[in-house]
């Protein structure tokens, strides 16, 4: 078994200040056809995440542990912030949409195909700073 741990850090810049959930695809008419695309902001965010990931191209089965640290709203009182710090993040965005963004970014980069992932442990946690901690456990066959 090989274990790789890395962290995705966020900066105070529009679109890159916290983990972004995967949005719904958009559609547009192109002549006789309907074209499907993902919003540009999502594609930029996914690229931002991917640049911080190691290029491993793992071929073996993979187990993942992913922790999303979501910052608390600045408008919240100090009491509320202290109370919720390091507690489970139980409000939007949905954990499955956050996970999809990371999985899409890691595809053909950390591993060859997301079909190799056989187990995932995912958590959302209230935090002071936004980040994602990813642990990739490679099962050597």
PDB file of C-alpha atoms in Angstrom:
ATOM      1  CA  UNK A   1       0.000   0.000   0.000  1.00  0.00           C
ATOM      2  CA  UNK A   2       1.238   3.432  -0.942  1.00  0.00           C
ATOM      3  CA  UNK A   3      -0.160   6.569   0.737  1.00  0.00           C
ATOM      4  CA  UNK A   4      -0.012  10.074  -0.739  1.00  0.00           C
ATOM      5  CA  UNK A   5      -1.324  13.076   1.206  1.00  0.00           C
ATOM      6  CA  UNK A   6      -1.687  16.569  -0.204  1.00  0.00           C
ATOM      7  CA  UNK A   7      -3.526  19.795   0.521  1.00  0.00           C
ATOM      8  CA  UNK A   8      -5.438  22.186  -1.721  1.00  0.00           C
ATOM      9  CA  UNK A   9      -5.128  25.760  -0.427  1.00  0.00           C
ATOM     10  CA  UNK A  10      -7.447  28.618  -1.275  1.00  0.00           C
ATOM     11  CA  UNK A  11      -6.684  32.304  -1.743  1.00  0.00           C
ATOM     12  CA  UNK A  12      -8.743  35.431  -1.213  1.00  0.00           C
ATOM     13  CA  UNK A  13      -9.669  35.857  -4.890  1.00  0.00           C
ATOM     14  CA  UNK A  14     -13.113  35.640  -6.505  1.00  0.00           C
ATOM     15  CA  UNK A  15     -13.863  32.036  -7.438  1.00  0.00           C
ATOM     16  CA  UNK A  16     -10.891  30.665  -5.490  1.00  0.00           C
ATOM     17  CA  UNK A  17     -11.761  31.533  -1.886  1.00  0.00           C
ATOM     18  CA  UNK A  18     -13.400  28.215  -0.880  1.00  0.00           C
ATOM     19  CA  UNK A  19     -14.214  24.753  -2.263  1.00  0.00           C
ATOM     20  CA  UNK A  20     -16.710  24.982  -5.136  1.00  0.00           C
ATOM     21  CA  UNK A  21     -19.431  22.395  -5.721  1.00  0.00           C
ATOM     22  CA  UNK A  22     -19.963  20.975  -9.181  1.00  0.00           C
ATOM     23  CA  UNK A  23     -22.781  22.918 -10.890  1.00  0.00           C
ATOM     24  CA  UNK A  24     -25.339  21.576 -13.342  1.00  0.00           C
ATOM     25  CA  UNK A  25     -24.257  21.504 -16.980  1.00  0.00           C
ATOM     26  CA  UNK A  26     -25.461  24.324 -19.223  1.00  0.00           C
ATOM     27  CA  UNK A  27     -27.028  23.924 -22.664  1.00  0.00           C
ATOM     28  CA  UNK A  28     -27.017  26.071 -25.785  1.00  0.00           C
ATOM     29  CA  UNK A  29     -28.412  25.636 -29.244  1.00  0.00           C
ATOM     30  CA  UNK A  30     -25.779  25.322 -31.984  1.00  0.00           C
ATOM     31  CA  UNK A  31     -27.582  25.079 -35.316  1.00  0.00           C
ATOM     32  CA  UNK A  32     -29.582  21.850 -35.301  1.00  0.00           C
ATOM     33  CA  UNK A  33     -27.780  20.527 -32.241  1.00  0.00           C
ATOM     34  CA  UNK A  34     -27.846  21.138 -28.504  1.00  0.00           C
ATOM     35  CA  UNK A  35     -24.399  21.694 -27.010  1.00  0.00           C
ATOM     36  CA  UNK A  36     -23.645  20.823 -23.386  1.00  0.00           C
ATOM     37  CA  UNK A  37     -20.947  22.662 -21.418  1.00  0.00           C
ATOM     38  CA  UNK A  38     -19.867  23.432 -17.874  1.00  0.00           C
ATOM     39  CA  UNK A  39     -19.656  27.081 -16.698  1.00  0.00           C
ATOM     40  CA  UNK A  40     -16.259  28.760 -17.198  1.00  0.00           C
ATOM     41  CA  UNK A  41     -15.980  29.590 -13.473  1.00  0.00           C
ATOM     42  CA  UNK A  42     -16.223  25.878 -12.631  1.00  0.00           C
ATOM     43  CA  UNK A  43     -13.638  24.916 -15.259  1.00  0.00           C
ATOM     44  CA  UNK A  44     -11.203  27.541 -13.891  1.00  0.00           C
ATOM     45  CA  UNK A  45     -11.799  26.330 -10.335  1.00  0.00           C
ATOM     46  CA  UNK A  46     -11.210  22.707 -11.355  1.00  0.00           C
ATOM     47  CA  UNK A  47      -7.963  23.731 -13.096  1.00  0.00           C
ATOM     48  CA  UNK A  48      -6.888  25.674  -9.965  1.00  0.00           C
ATOM     49  CA  UNK A  49      -7.382  22.531  -7.851  1.00  0.00           C
ATOM     50  CA  UNK A  50      -5.627  20.281 -10.375  1.00  0.00           C
ATOM     51  CA  UNK A  51      -2.516  22.497 -10.425  1.00  0.00           C
ATOM     52  CA  UNK A  52      -2.070  21.781  -6.696  1.00  0.00           C
ATOM     53  CA  UNK A  53      -2.390  18.003  -7.123  1.00  0.00           C
ATOM     54  CA  UNK A  54       0.604  15.743  -7.751  1.00  0.00           C
ATOM     55  CA  UNK A  55       0.650  14.119 -11.201  1.00  0.00           C
ATOM     56  CA  UNK A  56       0.678  10.437 -10.195  1.00  0.00           C
ATOM     57  CA  UNK A  57      -1.405   8.676 -12.886  1.00  0.00           C
ATOM     58  CA  UNK A  58      -2.061   5.727 -10.558  1.00  0.00           C
ATOM     59  CA  UNK A  59      -3.207   2.536 -12.292  1.00  0.00           C
ATOM     60  CA  UNK A  60      -4.086   0.428  -9.210  1.00  0.00           C
ATOM     61  CA  UNK A  61      -7.310   0.546  -7.123  1.00  0.00           C
ATOM     62  CA  UNK A  62      -7.532   3.647  -4.917  1.00  0.00           C
ATOM     63  CA  UNK A  63      -9.125   4.479  -1.557  1.00  0.00           C
ATOM     64  CA  UNK A  64      -9.702   8.175  -0.786  1.00  0.00           C
ATOM     65  CA  UNK A  65     -10.055  10.242   2.362  1.00  0.00           C
ATOM     66  CA  UNK A  66     -11.153  13.790   1.548  1.00  0.00           C
ATOM     67  CA  UNK A  67     -11.736  16.510   4.135  1.00  0.00           C
ATOM     68  CA  UNK A  68     -13.348  19.789   3.083  1.00  0.00           C
ATOM     69  CA  UNK A  69     -12.624  22.666   5.457  1.00  0.00           C
ATOM     70  CA  UNK A  70     -15.294  25.288   4.768  1.00  0.00           C
ATOM     71  CA  UNK A  71     -14.819  28.818   6.157  1.00  0.00           C
ATOM     72  CA  UNK A  72     -17.501  30.312   8.354  1.00  0.00           C
ATOM     73  CA  UNK A  73     -19.410  33.397   7.224  1.00  0.00           C
ATOM     74  CA  UNK A  74     -17.764  36.665   8.244  1.00  0.00           C
ATOM     75  CA  UNK A  75     -21.175  37.986   9.292  1.00  0.00           C
ATOM     76  CA  UNK A  76     -21.512  35.353  12.043  1.00  0.00           C
ATOM     77  CA  UNK A  77     -20.959  36.416  15.639  1.00  0.00           C
ATOM     78  CA  UNK A  78     -17.762  35.488  17.443  1.00  0.00           C
ATOM     79  CA  UNK A  79     -19.816  33.252  19.746  1.00  0.00           C
ATOM     80  CA  UNK A  80     -21.330  31.331  16.823  1.00  0.00           C
ATOM     81  CA  UNK A  81     -17.926  31.003  15.122  1.00  0.00           C
ATOM     82  CA  UNK A  82     -16.333  29.626  18.304  1.00  0.00           C
ATOM     83  CA  UNK A  83     -19.226  27.223  18.815  1.00  0.00           C
ATOM     84  CA  UNK A  84     -19.038  25.780  15.270  1.00  0.00           C
ATOM     85  CA  UNK A  85     -15.249  25.709  14.773  1.00  0.00           C
ATOM     86  CA  UNK A  86     -14.080  22.173  13.808  1.00  0.00           C
ATOM     87  CA  UNK A  87     -17.669  20.860  13.935  1.00  0.00           C
ATOM     88  CA  UNK A  88     -19.436  19.085  11.039  1.00  0.00           C
ATOM     89  CA  UNK A  89     -20.490  21.458   8.254  1.00  0.00           C
ATOM     90  CA  UNK A  90     -24.174  20.570   7.862  1.00  0.00           C
ATOM     91  CA  UNK A  91     -25.386  23.223   5.408  1.00  0.00           C
ATOM     92  CA  UNK A  92     -24.938  23.838   1.673  1.00  0.00           C
ATOM     93  CA  UNK A  93     -22.947  23.114  -0.444  1.00  0.00           C
ATOM     94  CA  UNK A  94     -23.790  19.410  -0.683  1.00  0.00           C
ATOM     95  CA  UNK A  95     -20.898  17.050  -0.029  1.00  0.00           C
ATOM     96  CA  UNK A  96     -21.494  15.015  -3.207  1.00  0.00           C
ATOM     97  CA  UNK A  97     -21.138  18.101  -5.415  1.00  0.00           C
ATOM     98  CA  UNK A  98     -17.920  19.140  -3.641  1.00  0.00           C
ATOM     99  CA  UNK A  99     -16.604  15.614  -4.104  1.00  0.00           C
ATOM    100  CA  UNK A 100     -17.451  15.629  -7.823  1.00  0.00           C
ATOM    101  CA  UNK A 101     -15.303  18.732  -8.369  1.00  0.00           C
ATOM    102  CA  UNK A 102     -12.287  17.048  -6.748  1.00  0.00           C
ATOM    103  CA  UNK A 103     -12.891  13.761  -8.590  1.00  0.00           C
ATOM    104  CA  UNK A 104     -13.146  15.570 -11.944  1.00  0.00           C
ATOM    105  CA  UNK A 105      -9.920  17.485 -11.257  1.00  0.00           C
ATOM    106  CA  UNK A 106      -8.028  14.319 -10.250  1.00  0.00           C
ATOM    107  CA  UNK A 107      -9.197  12.266 -13.255  1.00  0.00           C
ATOM    108  CA  UNK A 108      -6.316  11.661 -15.716  1.00  0.00           C
ATOM    109  CA  UNK A 109      -4.009  13.416 -13.251  1.00  0.00           C
ATOM    110  CA  UNK A 110      -3.815  11.644  -9.875  1.00  0.00           C
ATOM    111  CA  UNK A 111      -5.318   8.425 -11.266  1.00  0.00           C
ATOM    112  CA  UNK A 112      -6.162   7.325 -14.797  1.00  0.00           C
ATOM    113  CA  UNK A 113      -9.917   6.927 -14.301  1.00  0.00           C
ATOM    114  CA  UNK A 114     -12.236   7.547 -11.354  1.00  0.00           C
ATOM    115  CA  UNK A 115     -13.545   3.981 -11.807  1.00  0.00           C
ATOM    116  CA  UNK A 116     -10.385   2.909  -9.931  1.00  0.00           C
ATOM    117  CA  UNK A 117     -11.735   4.458  -6.710  1.00  0.00           C
ATOM    118  CA  UNK A 118     -13.219   1.660  -4.599  1.00  0.00           C
ATOM    119  CA  UNK A 119     -13.813   3.501  -1.312  1.00  0.00           C
ATOM    120  CA  UNK A 120     -14.272   7.130  -0.259  1.00  0.00           C
ATOM    121  CA  UNK A 121     -14.420   8.726   3.190  1.00  0.00           C
ATOM    122  CA  UNK A 122     -15.531  12.363   2.939  1.00  0.00           C
ATOM    123  CA  UNK A 123     -16.181  15.022   5.572  1.00  0.00           C
ATOM    124  CA  UNK A 124     -17.154  18.712   5.605  1.00  0.00           C
ATOM    125  CA  UNK A 125     -15.879  20.688   8.576  1.00  0.00           C
ATOM    126  CA  UNK A 126     -16.361  24.309   9.690  1.00  0.00           C
ATOM    127  CA  UNK A 127     -12.989  26.045   9.707  1.00  0.00           C
ATOM    128  CA  UNK A 128     -11.241  29.419   9.893  1.00  0.00           C
ATOM    129  CA  UNK A 129      -9.507  28.848   6.559  1.00  0.00           C
ATOM    130  CA  UNK A 130     -10.642  27.126   3.381  1.00  0.00           C
ATOM    131  CA  UNK A 131      -8.729  24.047   2.283  1.00  0.00           C
ATOM    132  CA  UNK A 132      -9.112  20.460   1.136  1.00  0.00           C
ATOM    133  CA  UNK A 133      -6.970  17.659   2.540  1.00  0.00           C
ATOM    134  CA  UNK A 134      -6.770  14.599   0.315  1.00  0.00           C
ATOM    135  CA  UNK A 135      -5.274  11.242   1.230  1.00  0.00           C
ATOM    136  CA  UNK A 136      -4.865   8.739  -1.620  1.00  0.00           C
ATOM    137  CA  UNK A 137      -4.252   5.135  -0.557  1.00  0.00           C
ATOM    138  CA  UNK A 138      -3.084   3.020  -3.474  1.00  0.00           C
ATOM    139  CA  UNK A 139      -3.868  -0.698  -3.231  1.00  0.00           C
ATOM    140  CA  UNK A 140      -0.964  -2.541  -4.864  1.00  0.00           C
ATOM    141  CA  UNK A 141      -2.189  -5.753  -6.474  1.00  0.00           C
TER     142      UNK A 141
END
